[in-house]
CSV table of C-alpha atoms and ligand atoms in Angstrom, one decimal:
chain,number,residue,atom,x,y,z
A,1,UNK,CA,64.6,-90.7,29.0
A,2,UNK,CA,65.0,-93.0,32.1
A,3,UNK,CA,64.1,-96.7,32.4
A,4,UNK,CA,61.8,-97.2,35.4
A,5,UNK,CA,61.1,-100.9,35.7
A,6,UNK,CA,60.8,-104.2,33.8
A,7,UNK,CA,57.2,-104.5,32.5
A,8,UNK,CA,57.5,-107.9,30.9
A,9,UNK,CA,60.1,-110.3,29.8
A,10,UNK,CA,59.3,-112.4,26.7
A,11,UNK,CA,61.3,-115.2,25.1
A,12,UNK,CA,63.7,-113.0,23.2
A,13,UNK,CA,63.0,-109.4,24.4
A,14,UNK,CA,62.5,-107.6,27.7
A,15,UNK,CA,60.3,-104.6,27.9
A,16,UNK,CA,60.8,-101.6,30.3
A,17,UNK,CA,58.6,-98.7,31.3
A,18,UNK,CA,60.2,-95.3,31.2
A,19,UNK,CA,59.6,-91.9,32.8
A,20,UNK,CA,57.4,-91.1,29.8
A,21,UNK,CA,54.1,-93.0,30.1
A,22,UNK,CA,53.8,-93.2,26.3
A,23,UNK,CA,57.2,-94.8,25.7
A,24,UNK,CA,58.8,-98.2,26.4
A,25,UNK,CA,62.3,-99.5,26.0
A,26,UNK,CA,62.7,-102.9,24.1
A,27,UNK,CA,65.8,-104.8,25.0
A,28,UNK,CA,66.8,-107.5,22.5
A,29,UNK,CA,68.4,-110.4,24.2
A,30,UNK,CA,70.6,-113.2,22.9
A,31,UNK,CA,68.0,-115.8,23.9
A,32,UNK,CA,66.7,-117.6,20.9
A,33,UNK,CA,63.5,-119.6,21.2
A,34,UNK,CA,61.6,-122.0,19.0
A,35,UNK,CA,58.6,-124.3,19.3
A,36,UNK,CA,56.9,-122.0,21.7
A,37,UNK,CA,59.8,-121.9,24.1
A,38,UNK,CA,60.6,-125.7,24.1
A,39,UNK,CA,64.0,-125.0,22.5
A,40,UNK,CA,65.9,-122.1,24.0
A,41,UNK,CA,69.6,-121.1,23.5
A,42,UNK,CA,71.7,-118.0,23.9
A,43,UNK,CA,73.4,-117.0,20.6
A,44,UNK,CA,76.1,-114.4,21.1
A,45,UNK,CA,75.3,-111.1,19.4
A,46,UNK,CA,71.8,-112.0,18.3
A,47,UNK,CA,70.3,-109.2,20.5
A,48,UNK,CA,72.4,-106.6,18.9
A,49,UNK,CA,71.9,-107.9,15.3
A,50,UNK,CA,68.1,-108.1,15.7
A,51,UNK,CA,67.9,-104.7,17.4
A,52,UNK,CA,69.7,-103.0,14.6
A,53,UNK,CA,68.0,-105.0,11.8
A,54,UNK,CA,64.7,-104.2,13.4
A,55,UNK,CA,65.5,-100.5,13.5
A,56,UNK,CA,66.5,-100.5,9.8
A,57,UNK,CA,63.4,-102.4,8.7
A,58,UNK,CA,61.0,-100.4,10.8
A,59,UNK,CA,62.5,-97.2,9.4
A,60,UNK,CA,61.9,-98.4,5.8
A,61,UNK,CA,58.3,-99.3,6.7
A,62,UNK,CA,57.8,-95.8,8.3
A,63,UNK,CA,59.3,-94.2,5.2
A,64,UNK,CA,56.6,-96.0,3.1
A,65,UNK,CA,53.9,-94.3,5.2
A,66,UNK,CA,53.0,-97.3,7.4
A,67,UNK,CA,52.7,-96.3,11.1
A,68,UNK,CA,55.0,-98.2,13.5
A,69,UNK,CA,55.8,-97.9,17.2
A,70,UNK,CA,59.5,-97.5,16.5
A,71,UNK,CA,61.1,-94.2,17.7
A,72,UNK,CA,64.9,-94.7,17.7
A,73,UNK,CA,67.9,-96.8,18.6
A,74,UNK,CA,69.2,-96.2,22.2
A,75,UNK,CA,72.1,-98.6,22.2
A,76,UNK,CA,73.4,-101.9,20.7
A,77,UNK,CA,70.5,-103.8,22.3
A,78,UNK,CA,67.9,-101.2,23.2
A,79,UNK,CA,65.3,-99.3,21.2
A,80,UNK,CA,62.7,-96.7,22.2
A,81,UNK,CA,59.2,-97.4,21.1
A,82,UNK,CA,55.7,-96.0,21.6
A,83,UNK,CA,53.7,-97.9,24.3
A,84,UNK,CA,50.9,-99.7,22.5
A,85,UNK,CA,48.0,-101.6,23.8
A,86,UNK,CA,48.7,-104.9,22.0
A,87,UNK,CA,46.1,-106.8,20.0
A,88,UNK,CA,46.7,-110.5,20.9
A,89,UNK,CA,46.8,-111.9,17.4
A,90,UNK,CA,49.6,-112.5,15.0
A,91,UNK,CA,49.3,-111.6,11.3
A,92,UNK,CA,51.1,-113.9,8.9
A,93,UNK,CA,51.6,-113.3,5.2
A,94,UNK,CA,53.0,-116.1,3.1
A,95,UNK,CA,54.6,-115.5,-0.4
A,96,UNK,CA,56.0,-119.0,-0.6
A,97,UNK,CA,54.9,-122.2,1.2
A,98,UNK,CA,57.0,-123.3,4.2
A,99,UNK,CA,56.5,-124.2,7.9
A,100,UNK,CA,53.1,-124.8,9.4
A,101,UNK,CA,51.0,-124.4,6.3
A,102,UNK,CA,52.8,-127.4,4.7
A,103,UNK,CA,51.9,-129.6,7.7
A,104,UNK,CA,48.3,-128.3,8.0
A,105,UNK,CA,47.4,-128.4,4.3
A,106,UNK,CA,49.7,-131.2,3.2
A,107,UNK,CA,51.3,-129.0,0.5
A,108,UNK,CA,55.0,-129.1,-0.4
A,109,UNK,CA,57.5,-126.4,0.6
A,110,UNK,CA,58.7,-123.9,-1.9
A,111,UNK,CA,55.4,-123.3,-3.8
A,112,UNK,CA,54.9,-119.6,-5.0
A,113,UNK,CA,51.6,-118.3,-3.7
A,114,UNK,CA,50.0,-115.8,-6.0
A,115,UNK,CA,48.2,-114.0,-4.5
A,116,UNK,CA,50.1,-114.3,-1.2
A,117,UNK,CA,48.0,-115.8,1.6
A,118,UNK,CA,47.1,-114.4,5.0
A,119,UNK,CA,46.5,-116.1,8.4
A,120,UNK,CA,45.6,-115.0,11.9
A,121,UNK,CA,47.0,-116.8,14.9
A,122,UNK,CA,46.2,-116.3,18.6
A,123,UNK,CA,49.3,-115.2,20.5
A,124,UNK,CA,49.3,-118.0,23.2
A,125,UNK,CA,52.3,-120.2,23.6
A,126,UNK,CA,50.5,-122.7,26.0
A,127,UNK,CA,48.0,-123.3,23.2
A,128,UNK,CA,50.8,-123.3,20.5
A,129,UNK,CA,49.4,-120.2,18.8
A,130,UNK,CA,46.3,-121.7,17.3
A,131,UNK,CA,45.0,-120.4,14.0
A,132,UNK,CA,41.9,-118.1,14.4
A,133,UNK,CA,39.6,-116.4,12.0
A,134,UNK,CA,38.0,-112.9,11.9
A,135,UNK,CA,34.8,-114.3,13.6
A,136,UNK,CA,36.9,-115.4,16.6
A,137,UNK,CA,38.6,-112.0,16.8
A,138,UNK,CA,35.2,-110.3,16.8
A,139,UNK,CA,33.3,-112.7,19.1
A,140,UNK,CA,36.1,-112.7,21.8
A,141,UNK,CA,36.5,-108.9,21.5
A,142,UNK,CA,40.2,-109.0,20.6
A,143,UNK,CA,39.8,-106.3,18.0
A,144,UNK,CA,37.0,-104.5,16.1
A,145,UNK,CA,36.1,-105.2,12.5
A,146,UNK,CA,37.7,-101.9,11.5
A,147,UNK,CA,40.9,-102.8,13.4
A,148,UNK,CA,41.0,-106.3,11.6
A,149,UNK,CA,40.7,-104.5,8.3
A,150,UNK,CA,43.5,-102.1,9.2
A,151,UNK,CA,45.8,-105.0,10.3
A,152,UNK,CA,45.2,-106.9,7.1
A,153,UNK,CA,45.7,-103.8,4.9
A,154,UNK,CA,48.9,-102.7,6.8
A,155,UNK,CA,50.3,-106.3,6.7
A,156,UNK,CA,50.0,-106.5,2.9
A,157,UNK,CA,51.4,-102.9,2.6
A,158,UNK,CA,54.4,-104.1,4.6
A,159,UNK,CA,54.7,-107.0,2.1
A,160,UNK,CA,55.0,-104.7,-0.8
A,161,UNK,CA,57.8,-102.7,0.9
A,162,UNK,CA,59.7,-105.6,2.3
A,163,UNK,CA,59.5,-108.0,-0.6
A,164,UNK,CA,61.1,-105.3,-2.8
A,165,UNK,CA,63.7,-104.4,-0.1
A,166,UNK,CA,64.8,-108.0,0.4
A,167,UNK,CA,64.8,-108.8,-3.3
A,168,UNK,CA,67.1,-105.9,-3.9
A,169,UNK,CA,69.4,-107.6,-1.4
A,170,UNK,CA,69.1,-110.9,-3.3
A,171,UNK,CA,66.7,-112.4,-0.6
A,172,UNK,CA,63.3,-113.9,-1.0
A,173,UNK,CA,60.7,-112.9,1.7
A,174,UNK,CA,59.0,-116.3,2.1
A,175,UNK,CA,56.7,-115.4,5.1
A,176,UNK,CA,56.6,-113.2,8.2
A,177,UNK,CA,54.6,-112.5,11.3
A,178,UNK,CA,53.5,-109.1,12.5
A,179,UNK,CA,51.9,-107.8,15.6
A,180,UNK,CA,49.8,-104.7,16.0
A,181,UNK,CA,48.6,-102.5,18.8
A,182,UNK,CA,46.7,-99.3,19.5
A,183,UNK,CA,48.4,-96.0,20.3
A,184,UNK,CA,45.8,-93.4,21.5
A,185,UNK,CA,43.3,-95.4,19.4
A,186,UNK,CA,45.4,-95.6,16.2
A,187,UNK,CA,46.4,-99.1,15.0
A,188,UNK,CA,50.1,-99.3,14.3
A,189,UNK,CA,52.8,-102.0,13.8
A,190,UNK,CA,54.4,-103.1,17.1
A,191,UNK,CA,56.8,-105.9,18.2
A,192,UNK,CA,59.8,-106.4,15.9
A,193,UNK,CA,60.8,-107.4,12.4
A,194,UNK,CA,64.0,-109.6,12.4
A,195,UNK,CA,65.1,-112.9,11.1
A,196,UNK,CA,63.5,-114.4,14.3
A,197,UNK,CA,60.0,-113.8,12.9
A,198,UNK,CA,60.2,-114.4,9.2
A,199,UNK,CA,61.6,-116.7,6.6
A,200,UNK,CA,64.3,-115.4,4.3
A,201,UNK,CA,65.9,-117.5,1.5
A,202,UNK,CA,68.8,-116.6,-0.7
A,203,UNK,CA,67.2,-115.8,-4.0
A,204,UNK,CA,69.7,-117.8,-6.1
A,205,UNK,CA,70.3,-120.9,-3.9
A,206,UNK,CA,67.2,-120.8,-1.6
A,207,UNK,CA,69.6,-121.3,1.3
A,208,UNK,CA,67.7,-120.5,4.6
A,209,UNK,CA,68.9,-117.3,6.2
A,210,UNK,CA,66.5,-117.1,9.2
A,211,UNK,CA,65.4,-118.8,12.4
A,212,UNK,CA,64.7,-122.1,10.6
A,213,UNK,CA,68.5,-122.6,10.8
A,214,UNK,CA,68.0,-122.8,14.6
A,215,UNK,CA,64.7,-124.7,14.5
A,216,UNK,CA,66.2,-127.3,12.2
A,217,UNK,CA,69.7,-127.4,13.7
A,218,UNK,CA,71.3,-126.3,10.4
A,219,UNK,CA,74.1,-124.4,12.1
A,220,UNK,CA,75.4,-121.0,11.1
A,221,UNK,CA,72.5,-119.2,12.7
A,222,UNK,CA,74.3,-116.0,13.6
A,223,UNK,CA,76.3,-116.0,10.4
A,224,UNK,CA,73.0,-116.0,8.5
A,225,UNK,CA,71.5,-113.2,10.5
A,226,UNK,CA,74.7,-111.2,10.0
A,227,UNK,CA,74.6,-111.9,6.2
A,228,UNK,CA,71.0,-110.6,6.0
A,229,UNK,CA,72.0,-107.4,7.9
A,230,UNK,CA,75.1,-106.9,5.7
A,231,UNK,CA,73.1,-107.4,2.5
A,232,UNK,CA,70.5,-104.9,3.6
A,233,UNK,CA,73.3,-102.4,4.5
A,234,UNK,CA,72.5,-102.4,8.2
A,235,UNK,CA,75.3,-100.8,10.2
A,236,UNK,CA,76.3,-103.4,12.9
A,237,UNK,CA,79.1,-101.2,14.1
B,301,TMP,P1,54.6,-120.9,10.8
B,301,TMP,O1,55.0,-121.4,9.4
B,301,TMP,O2,55.2,-121.5,12.0
B,301,TMP,O3,53.1,-120.7,10.9
B,301,TMP,O4,55.1,-119.4,10.8
B,301,TMP,C1,54.9,-118.5,9.8
B,301,TMP,C2,55.9,-117.3,9.9
B,301,TMP,O5,55.5,-116.5,11.1
B,301,TMP,C3,57.3,-117.7,10.1
B,301,TMP,O6,58.2,-116.8,9.5
B,301,TMP,C4,57.6,-117.6,11.6
B,301,TMP,C5,56.6,-116.6,12.0
B,301,TMP,N1,56.0,-116.8,13.3
B,301,TMP,C6,56.6,-116.3,14.5
B,301,TMP,O7,57.7,-115.7,14.4
B,301,TMP,N2,56.1,-116.5,15.7
B,301,TMP,C7,54.9,-117.2,15.8
B,301,TMP,O8,54.5,-117.4,17.0
B,301,TMP,C8,54.2,-117.7,14.7
B,301,TMP,C9,53.0,-118.5,14.8
B,301,TMP,C10,54.8,-117.5,13.4
B,302,LIG,N1,58.5,-117.7,18.2
B,302,LIG,C1,58.0,-118.9,18.7
B,302,LIG,C2,58.9,-119.5,19.8
B,302,LIG,O1,59.8,-118.9,20.2
B,302,LIG,C3,57.7,-119.9,17.6
B,302,LIG,C4,58.9,-120.3,16.8
B,302,LIG,O2,59.6,-119.4,16.3
B,302,LIG,O3,59.1,-121.5,16.5
B,302,LIG,O4,58.8,-120.5,20.4
């Protein structure tokens, strides 16, 4: 497998085409972004930690029978994935209130949500990822009704797998964002799962172990990402 050229460079990852038209290489960089790119810093080792944590989590998700684009680790910072046609919406599940839902609905942080709630956002930094609903997705042709149903079902199935996996590591899965795409017509999980795209709190102390440490200038960002990886049993080498 050979890298051919850079296809796209996002805020934290670069994507390369390969000599296989159906495969891409994801390169996880140390760049760390918040507030739609308004705050960006390089944090040493973050690319490696997120690449390996993502590989571990995607493998657990696959083992539970949920289709993902993940094929295999290539190096400390690179992974081989299937080339998806991405659906431009973000699927968010919240088990506990935090972040934007507190601002939007005027609710306090740290409320258990039973059942967990679900939100769609449009993937568009310039517009600050506005919340959208299923009618928007249908009217603008971003996905079919069947694809919307599949994304919701798979996002909740991921919740069952990951809530348990994190709890076994003494961590609460507060919320997370997933992105999906089509591979020869089949909807599967794409993008990444790492502490950059979810909220993780220590189950005992509720200490934040995710990108909120960076957003809120709490310090110890990489130490927290390392701790999550260590508790899950991710081999960081
Ligand atoms: P929010 O509270 O800012 O709406 O985010 C909810 C969760 O989804 C949180 O874990 C962060 C994640 N997320 C991203 O990683 N990227 C995004 O663009 C959005 C909207 C959310
Ligand atoms: N992922 C988005 C960004 O990098 C939003 C955030 O995490 O705050 O800017």
